Short mmCIF file of C-alpha atoms and ligand atoms in Angstrom, two decimals:
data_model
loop_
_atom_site.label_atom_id
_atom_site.label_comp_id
_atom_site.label_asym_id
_atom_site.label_seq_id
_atom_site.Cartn_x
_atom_site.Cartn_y
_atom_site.Cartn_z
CA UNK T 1 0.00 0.00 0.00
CA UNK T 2 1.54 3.44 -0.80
CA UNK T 3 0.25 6.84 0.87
CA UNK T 4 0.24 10.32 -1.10
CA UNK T 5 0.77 13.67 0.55
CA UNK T 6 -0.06 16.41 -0.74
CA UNK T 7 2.41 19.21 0.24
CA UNK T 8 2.45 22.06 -1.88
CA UNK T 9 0.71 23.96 -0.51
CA UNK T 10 1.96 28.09 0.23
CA UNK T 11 0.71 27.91 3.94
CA UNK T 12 -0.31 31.84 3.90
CA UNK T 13 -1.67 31.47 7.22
CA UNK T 14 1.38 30.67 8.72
CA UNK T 15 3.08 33.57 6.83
CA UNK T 16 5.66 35.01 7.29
CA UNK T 17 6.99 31.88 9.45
CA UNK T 18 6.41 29.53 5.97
CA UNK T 19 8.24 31.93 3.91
CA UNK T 20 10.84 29.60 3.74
CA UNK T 21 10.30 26.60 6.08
CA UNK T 22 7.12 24.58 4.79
CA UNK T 23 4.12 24.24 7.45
CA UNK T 24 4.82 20.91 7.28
CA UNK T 25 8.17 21.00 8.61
CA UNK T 26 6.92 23.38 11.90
CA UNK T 27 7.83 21.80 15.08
CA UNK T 28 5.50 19.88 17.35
CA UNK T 29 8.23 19.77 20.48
CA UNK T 30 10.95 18.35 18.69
CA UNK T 31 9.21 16.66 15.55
CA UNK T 32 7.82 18.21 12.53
CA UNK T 33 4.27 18.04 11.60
CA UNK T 34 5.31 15.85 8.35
CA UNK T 35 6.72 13.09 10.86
CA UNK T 36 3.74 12.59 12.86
CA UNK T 37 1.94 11.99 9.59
CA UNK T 38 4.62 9.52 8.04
CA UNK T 39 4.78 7.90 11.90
CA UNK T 40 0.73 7.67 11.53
CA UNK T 41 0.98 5.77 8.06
CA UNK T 42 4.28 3.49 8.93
CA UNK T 43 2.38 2.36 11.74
CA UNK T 44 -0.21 1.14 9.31
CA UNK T 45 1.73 -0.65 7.40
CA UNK T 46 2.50 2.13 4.74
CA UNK T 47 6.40 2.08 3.79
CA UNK T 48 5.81 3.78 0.38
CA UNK T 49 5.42 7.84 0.72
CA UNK T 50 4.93 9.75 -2.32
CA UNK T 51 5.32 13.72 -1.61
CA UNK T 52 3.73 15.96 -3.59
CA UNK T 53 5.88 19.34 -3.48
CA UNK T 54 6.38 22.07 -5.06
CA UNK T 55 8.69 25.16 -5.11
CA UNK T 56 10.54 25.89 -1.82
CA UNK T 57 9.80 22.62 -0.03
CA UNK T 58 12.44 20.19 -0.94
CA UNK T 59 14.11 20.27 3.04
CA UNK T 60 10.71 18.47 3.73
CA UNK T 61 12.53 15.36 1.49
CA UNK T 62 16.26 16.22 3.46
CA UNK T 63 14.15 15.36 6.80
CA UNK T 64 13.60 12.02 5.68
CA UNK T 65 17.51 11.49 4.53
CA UNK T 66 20.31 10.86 6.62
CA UNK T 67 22.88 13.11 7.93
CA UNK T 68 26.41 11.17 8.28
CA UNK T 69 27.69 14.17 9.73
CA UNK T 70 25.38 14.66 12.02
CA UNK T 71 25.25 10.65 13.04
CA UNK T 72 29.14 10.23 13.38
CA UNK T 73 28.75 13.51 15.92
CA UNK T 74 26.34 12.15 18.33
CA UNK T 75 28.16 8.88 18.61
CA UNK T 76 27.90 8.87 22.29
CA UNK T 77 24.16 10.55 22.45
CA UNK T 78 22.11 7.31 21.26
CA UNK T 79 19.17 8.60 22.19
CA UNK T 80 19.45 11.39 19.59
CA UNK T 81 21.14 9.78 17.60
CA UNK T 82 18.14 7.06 17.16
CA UNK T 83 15.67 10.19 16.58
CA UNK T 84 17.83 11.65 13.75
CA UNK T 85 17.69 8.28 12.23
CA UNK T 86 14.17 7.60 12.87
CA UNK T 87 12.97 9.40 9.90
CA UNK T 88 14.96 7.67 7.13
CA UNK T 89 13.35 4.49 8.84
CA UNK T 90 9.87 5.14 8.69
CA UNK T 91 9.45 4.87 5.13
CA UNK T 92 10.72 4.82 1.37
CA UNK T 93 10.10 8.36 0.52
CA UNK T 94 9.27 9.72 -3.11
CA UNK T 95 8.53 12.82 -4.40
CA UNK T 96 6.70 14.33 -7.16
CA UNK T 97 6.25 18.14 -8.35
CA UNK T 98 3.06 19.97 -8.63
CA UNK T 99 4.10 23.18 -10.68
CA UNK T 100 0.42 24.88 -9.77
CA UNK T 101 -1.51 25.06 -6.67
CA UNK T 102 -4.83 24.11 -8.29
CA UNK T 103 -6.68 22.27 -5.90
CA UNK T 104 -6.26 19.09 -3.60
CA UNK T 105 -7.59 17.20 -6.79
CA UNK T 106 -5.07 18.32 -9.16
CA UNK T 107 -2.36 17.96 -6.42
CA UNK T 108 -3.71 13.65 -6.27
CA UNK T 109 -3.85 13.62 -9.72
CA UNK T 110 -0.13 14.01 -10.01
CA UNK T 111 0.20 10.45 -8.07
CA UNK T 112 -0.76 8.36 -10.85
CA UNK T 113 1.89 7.59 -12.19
CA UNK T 114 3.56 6.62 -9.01
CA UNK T 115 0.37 4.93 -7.65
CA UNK T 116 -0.28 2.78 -10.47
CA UNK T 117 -3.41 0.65 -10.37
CA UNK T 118 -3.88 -0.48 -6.70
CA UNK T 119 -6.01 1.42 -4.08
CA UNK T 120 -3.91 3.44 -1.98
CA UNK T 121 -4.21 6.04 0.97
CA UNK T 122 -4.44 10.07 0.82
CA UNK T 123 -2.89 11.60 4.06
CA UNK T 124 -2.96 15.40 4.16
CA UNK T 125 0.26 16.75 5.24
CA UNK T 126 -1.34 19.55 8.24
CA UNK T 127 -3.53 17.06 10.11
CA UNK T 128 -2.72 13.40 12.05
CA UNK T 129 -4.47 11.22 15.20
CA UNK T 130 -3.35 10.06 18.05
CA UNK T 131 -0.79 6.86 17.15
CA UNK T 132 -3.03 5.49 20.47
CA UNK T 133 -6.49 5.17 18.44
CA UNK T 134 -5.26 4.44 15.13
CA UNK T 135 -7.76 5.54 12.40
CA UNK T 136 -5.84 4.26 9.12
CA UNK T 137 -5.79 0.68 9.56
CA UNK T 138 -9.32 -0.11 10.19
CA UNK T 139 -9.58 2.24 6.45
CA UNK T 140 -7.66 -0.38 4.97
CA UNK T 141 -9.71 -3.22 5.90
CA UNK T 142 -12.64 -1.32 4.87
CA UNK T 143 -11.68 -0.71 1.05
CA UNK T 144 -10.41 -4.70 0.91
CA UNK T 145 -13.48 -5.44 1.81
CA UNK T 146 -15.94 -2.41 -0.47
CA UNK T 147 -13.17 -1.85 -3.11
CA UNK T 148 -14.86 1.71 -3.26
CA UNK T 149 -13.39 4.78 -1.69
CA UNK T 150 -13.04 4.77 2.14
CA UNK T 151 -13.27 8.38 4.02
CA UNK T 152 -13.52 9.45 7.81
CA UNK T 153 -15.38 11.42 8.94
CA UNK T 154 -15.51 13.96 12.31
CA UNK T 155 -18.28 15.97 13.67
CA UNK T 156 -18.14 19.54 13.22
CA UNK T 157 -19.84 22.15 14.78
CA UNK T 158 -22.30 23.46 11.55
CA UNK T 159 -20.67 27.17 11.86
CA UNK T 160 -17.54 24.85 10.90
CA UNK T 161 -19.20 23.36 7.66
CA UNK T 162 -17.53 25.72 5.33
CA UNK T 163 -14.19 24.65 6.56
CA UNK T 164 -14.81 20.90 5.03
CA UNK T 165 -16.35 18.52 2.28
CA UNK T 166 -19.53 17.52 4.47
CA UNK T 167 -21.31 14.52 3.85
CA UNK T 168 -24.76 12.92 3.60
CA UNK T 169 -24.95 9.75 4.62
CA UNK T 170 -27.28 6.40 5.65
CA UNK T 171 -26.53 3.33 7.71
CA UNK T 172 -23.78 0.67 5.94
CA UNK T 173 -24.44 -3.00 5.48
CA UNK T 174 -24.63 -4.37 9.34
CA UNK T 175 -21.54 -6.75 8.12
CA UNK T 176 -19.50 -3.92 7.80
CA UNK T 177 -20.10 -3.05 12.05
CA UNK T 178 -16.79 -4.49 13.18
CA UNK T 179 -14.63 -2.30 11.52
CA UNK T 180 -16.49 0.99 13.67
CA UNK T 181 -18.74 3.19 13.19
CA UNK T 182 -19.40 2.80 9.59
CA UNK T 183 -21.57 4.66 7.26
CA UNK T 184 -22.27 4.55 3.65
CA UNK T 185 -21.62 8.17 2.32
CA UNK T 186 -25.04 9.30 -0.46
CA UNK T 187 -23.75 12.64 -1.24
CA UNK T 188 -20.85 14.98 -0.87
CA UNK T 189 -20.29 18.66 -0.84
CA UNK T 190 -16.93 20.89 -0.33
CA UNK T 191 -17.25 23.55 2.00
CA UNK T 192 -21.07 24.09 2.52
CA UNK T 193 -22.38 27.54 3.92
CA UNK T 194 -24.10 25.92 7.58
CA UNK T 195 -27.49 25.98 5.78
CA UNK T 196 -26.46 24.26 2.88
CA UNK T 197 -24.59 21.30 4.44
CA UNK T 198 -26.53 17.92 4.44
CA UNK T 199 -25.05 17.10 8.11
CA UNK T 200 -22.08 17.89 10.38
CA UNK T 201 -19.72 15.00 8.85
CA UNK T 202 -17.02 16.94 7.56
CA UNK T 203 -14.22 14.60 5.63
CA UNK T 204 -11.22 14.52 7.45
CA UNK T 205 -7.70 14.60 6.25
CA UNK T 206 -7.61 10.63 5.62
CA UNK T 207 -8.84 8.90 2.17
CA UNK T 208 -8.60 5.67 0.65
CA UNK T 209 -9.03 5.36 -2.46
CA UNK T 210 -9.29 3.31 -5.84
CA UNK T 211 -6.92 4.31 -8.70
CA UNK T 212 -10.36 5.20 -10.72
CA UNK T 213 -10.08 8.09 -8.85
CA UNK T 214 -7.23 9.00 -11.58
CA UNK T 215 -9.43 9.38 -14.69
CA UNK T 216 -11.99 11.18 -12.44
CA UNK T 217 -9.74 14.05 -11.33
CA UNK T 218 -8.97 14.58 -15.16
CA UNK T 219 -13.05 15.19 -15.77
CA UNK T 220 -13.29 17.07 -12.83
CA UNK T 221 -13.61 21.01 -13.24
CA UNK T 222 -12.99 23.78 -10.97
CA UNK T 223 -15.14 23.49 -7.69
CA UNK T 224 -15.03 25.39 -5.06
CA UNK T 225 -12.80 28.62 -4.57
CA UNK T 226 -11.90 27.63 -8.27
CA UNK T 227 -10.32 24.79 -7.60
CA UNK T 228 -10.35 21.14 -9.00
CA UNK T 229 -11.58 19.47 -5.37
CA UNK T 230 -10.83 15.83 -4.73
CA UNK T 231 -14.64 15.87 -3.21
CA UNK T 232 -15.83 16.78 -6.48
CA UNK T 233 -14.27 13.68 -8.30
CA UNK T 234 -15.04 11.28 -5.63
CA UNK T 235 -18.63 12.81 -6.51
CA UNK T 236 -18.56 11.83 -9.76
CA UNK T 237 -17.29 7.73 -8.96
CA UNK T 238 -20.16 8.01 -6.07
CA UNK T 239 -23.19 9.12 -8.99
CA UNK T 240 -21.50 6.70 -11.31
CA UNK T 241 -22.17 3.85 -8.85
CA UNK T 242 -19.01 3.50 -6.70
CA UNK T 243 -19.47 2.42 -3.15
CA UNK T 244 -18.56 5.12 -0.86
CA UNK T 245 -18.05 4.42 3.03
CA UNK T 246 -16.77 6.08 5.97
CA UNK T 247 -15.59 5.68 9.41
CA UNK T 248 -16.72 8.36 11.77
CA UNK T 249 -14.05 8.99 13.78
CA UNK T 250 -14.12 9.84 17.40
CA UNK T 251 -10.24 9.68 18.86
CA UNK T 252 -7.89 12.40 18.97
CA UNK T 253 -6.82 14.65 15.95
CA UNK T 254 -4.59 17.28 15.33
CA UNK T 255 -5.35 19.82 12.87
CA UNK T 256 -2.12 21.62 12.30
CA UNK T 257 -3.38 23.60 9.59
CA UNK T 258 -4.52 26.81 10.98
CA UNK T 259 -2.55 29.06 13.90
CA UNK T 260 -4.78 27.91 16.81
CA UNK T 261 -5.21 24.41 15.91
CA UNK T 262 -1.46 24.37 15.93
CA UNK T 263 -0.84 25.41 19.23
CA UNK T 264 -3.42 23.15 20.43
CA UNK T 265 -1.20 20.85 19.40
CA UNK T 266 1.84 21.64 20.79
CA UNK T 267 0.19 21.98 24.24
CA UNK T 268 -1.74 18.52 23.97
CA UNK T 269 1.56 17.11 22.64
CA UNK T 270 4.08 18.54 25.31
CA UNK T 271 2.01 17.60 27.98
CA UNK T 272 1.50 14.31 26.82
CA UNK T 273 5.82 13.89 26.79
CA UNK T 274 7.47 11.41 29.07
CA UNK T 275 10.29 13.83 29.18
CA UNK T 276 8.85 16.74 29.93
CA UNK T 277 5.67 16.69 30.23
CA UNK T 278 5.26 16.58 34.02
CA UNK T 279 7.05 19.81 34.21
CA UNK T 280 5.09 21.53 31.25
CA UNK T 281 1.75 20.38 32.33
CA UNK T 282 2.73 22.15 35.83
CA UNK T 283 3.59 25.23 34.48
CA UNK T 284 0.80 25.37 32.20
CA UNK T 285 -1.50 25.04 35.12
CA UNK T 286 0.18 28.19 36.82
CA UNK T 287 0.58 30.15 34.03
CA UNK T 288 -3.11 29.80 33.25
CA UNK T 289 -4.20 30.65 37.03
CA UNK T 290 -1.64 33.54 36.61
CA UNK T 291 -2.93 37.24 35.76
CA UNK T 292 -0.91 36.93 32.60
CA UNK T 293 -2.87 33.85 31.30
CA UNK T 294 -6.29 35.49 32.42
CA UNK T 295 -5.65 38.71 30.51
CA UNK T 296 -8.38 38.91 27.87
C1 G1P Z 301 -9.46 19.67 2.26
C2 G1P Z 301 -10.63 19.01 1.53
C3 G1P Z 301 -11.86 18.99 2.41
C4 G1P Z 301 -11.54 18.30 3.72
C5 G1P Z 301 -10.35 19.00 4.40
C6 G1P Z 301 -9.92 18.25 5.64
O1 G1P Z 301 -9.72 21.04 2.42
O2 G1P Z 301 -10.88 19.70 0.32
O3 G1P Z 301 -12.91 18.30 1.75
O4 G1P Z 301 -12.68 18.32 4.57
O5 G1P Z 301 -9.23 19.07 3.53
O6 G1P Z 301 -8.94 18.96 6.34
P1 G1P Z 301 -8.54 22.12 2.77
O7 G1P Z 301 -8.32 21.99 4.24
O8 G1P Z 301 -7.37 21.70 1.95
O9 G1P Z 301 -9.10 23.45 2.38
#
C-alpha cells in the first residue's frame, strides 16, 4: 500500500513563518508536523510515501535522509542519535512536483503515475491522530473489503461546515459493524455555507481510495474557490455507482493547519511527553491561574 501527501501547498496562514520553512516541517516539540503523519501511516503498514511538493519545499525530502555528519557527531548521544535516524526508517520516501496550486484534486492527480493501479491512501500533510487510536488501519480493511473509496469522517460544529467537504450519509451494510462506526456516504459537498450542508460530517484529512479516482480528477472542473476538489471527483465515482463508506471517527486529531489548531497541538503534545511533560503540564496550570494567562 503506498500513501500520497499532498504538500504544496503556500501555507499563507502561517506567513511570514512559511516563507521559507514549509508548514509541514513546523515543530510539534521536537518533531515536525510531516513526521507525525509519516509515523501515523508506517504504523499502518504504509512504507511507500509519495510527496507531492512544489517550489521551496524540498528540506521536507532532506528530513527524511540521513545526515552522516550529524550521526558520526552524536556517537555517544544514542538517544538522539536514534531520533535523527528515525525518519529515514519510517518509510521509502518519493517525491513528485506539482508546478500549480490548483486544488487538492489536481495535487492527487499528479500520483498516478507513481500509484499505479492499486487502491492506496491520501494523508494530508497539516492534520494526524493520536498513534493510540489508530484511524488508518481499520480504512484499509474497509476498502479490501468495499473496493470503493473509504473516508472518515468527524463531527463539526455546523458554523464549521464551510471549513470541510460535508457529507450525507445512511446506515452501511450491518456486516461492515466491526470495523467501527461505519456509514455509507449518499452525497458529498466541499465547503457548505451551515445551511447548505446535508449534516455535520465533515471529511477529514484521511482517504482511501481506488486508482479510478485517476481518470476522475482529469473530468473534474474547478469546484469550489476555483479549484479542481478531490470531493468533487469522488462525486462523480459516487453518482457513477461507486461504493462510498466512511468511518466516523471519534479519537484524537490534530489539525495543524490553521494558527490555533497548531498550538493546540503543541500543548496537547508537550504535555503528553514522558520527558517533559510533568514539568510543562505544571507550568501550564500556573501560568493559566496567573494574571498573565487570564488577561483577555
Ligand atoms: C481539504 C478538503 C476537504 C476536507 C479538508 C480536511 O480542504 O478539500 O474536503 O474536509 O481538507 O482537512 P482544505 O483543508 O485543503 O481546504
Amino acid at each position: 500500500m503506498k500513501a500520497v501527501i499532498p504538500a504544496a501547498g503556500l501555507a499563507t496562514r502561517f506567513l511570514p513563518a512559511t516563507k521559507v520553512v514549509p508548514k509541514e516541517l513546523l515543530p510539534v516539540v521536537d518533531r515536525p508536523v510531516l513526521q507525525y503523519i509519516v509515523e501515523e501511516a508506517a504504523q499502518a503498514g504504509i512504507d511507500d510515501v509519495l510527496l507531492i511538493t512544489g517550489r521551496g519545499k524540498t528540506a521536507m525530502v532532506d528530513h527524511f535522509d540521513r545526515r552522516p555528519d550529524l550521526e558520526t557527531r552524536l556517537a555517544e548521544k544514542p538517544e538522539l542519535l536514534a531520533a535523527v535516524r528515525r525518519p529515514e526508517q519510517l518509510a521509502q520516501i518519493y517525491t513528485c512536483r506539482q508546478p500549480e496550486q490548483l486544488g487538492l484534486g489536481h495535487a492527487v492527480g499528479y500520483a498516478g503515475t507513481h500509484v499505479g493501479d492499486q487502491p492506496f491512501a491520501v494523508m494530508l500533510g497539516d492534520e494526524f491522530v493520536s498513534l493510540s487510536e489508530p484511524l488508518l488501519p481499520a480504512m484499509l480493511d474497509l476498502q479490501a473489503r468495499t473496493g470503493g473509496i473509504v473516508l472518515a469522517f468527524a463531527e463539526v460544529p455546523l458554523e464549521e461546515t464551510k471549513r470541510y467537504g460535508i457529507a450525507s450519509v445512511a446506515p452501511a451494510d450491518r456486516s461492515l459493524a466491526d470495523l467501527g462506526e461505519v456509514v455509507e456516504v449518499t452525497g458529498l459537498v466541499e465547503k457548505p455555507k451551515p445551511e447548505d450542508a446535508p449534516s455535520n460530517l465533515a471529511v477529514l484529512g484521511r482517504y482511501v481510495l481506488p486508482s479510478a479516482i485517476f481518470e476522475a480528477i482529469g473530468r473534474t472542473g474547478k469546484g469550489s474557490g476555483g479549484e479542481i476538489q478531490l470531493t468533487d471527483a469522488m462525486g462523480l465515482l459516487l453518482k457513477e455507482g461507486m461504493p462510498v463508506h466512511a468511518i466516523v471517527y471519534r479519537g484524537t486529531r490534530y489539525d495543524t493547519g490553521m494558527p490555533l489548531g497548531y498550538l493546540q497541538t503543541v500543548v496537547q503534545l508537550a504535555c503528553e511527553r514522558e520527558d517533559l511533560g510533568a514539568e510543562f503540564r505544571q507550568w501550564l496550570g500556573e501560568f493559566v491561574a496567573s494574571d498573565a494567562g487570564r488577561r483577555t
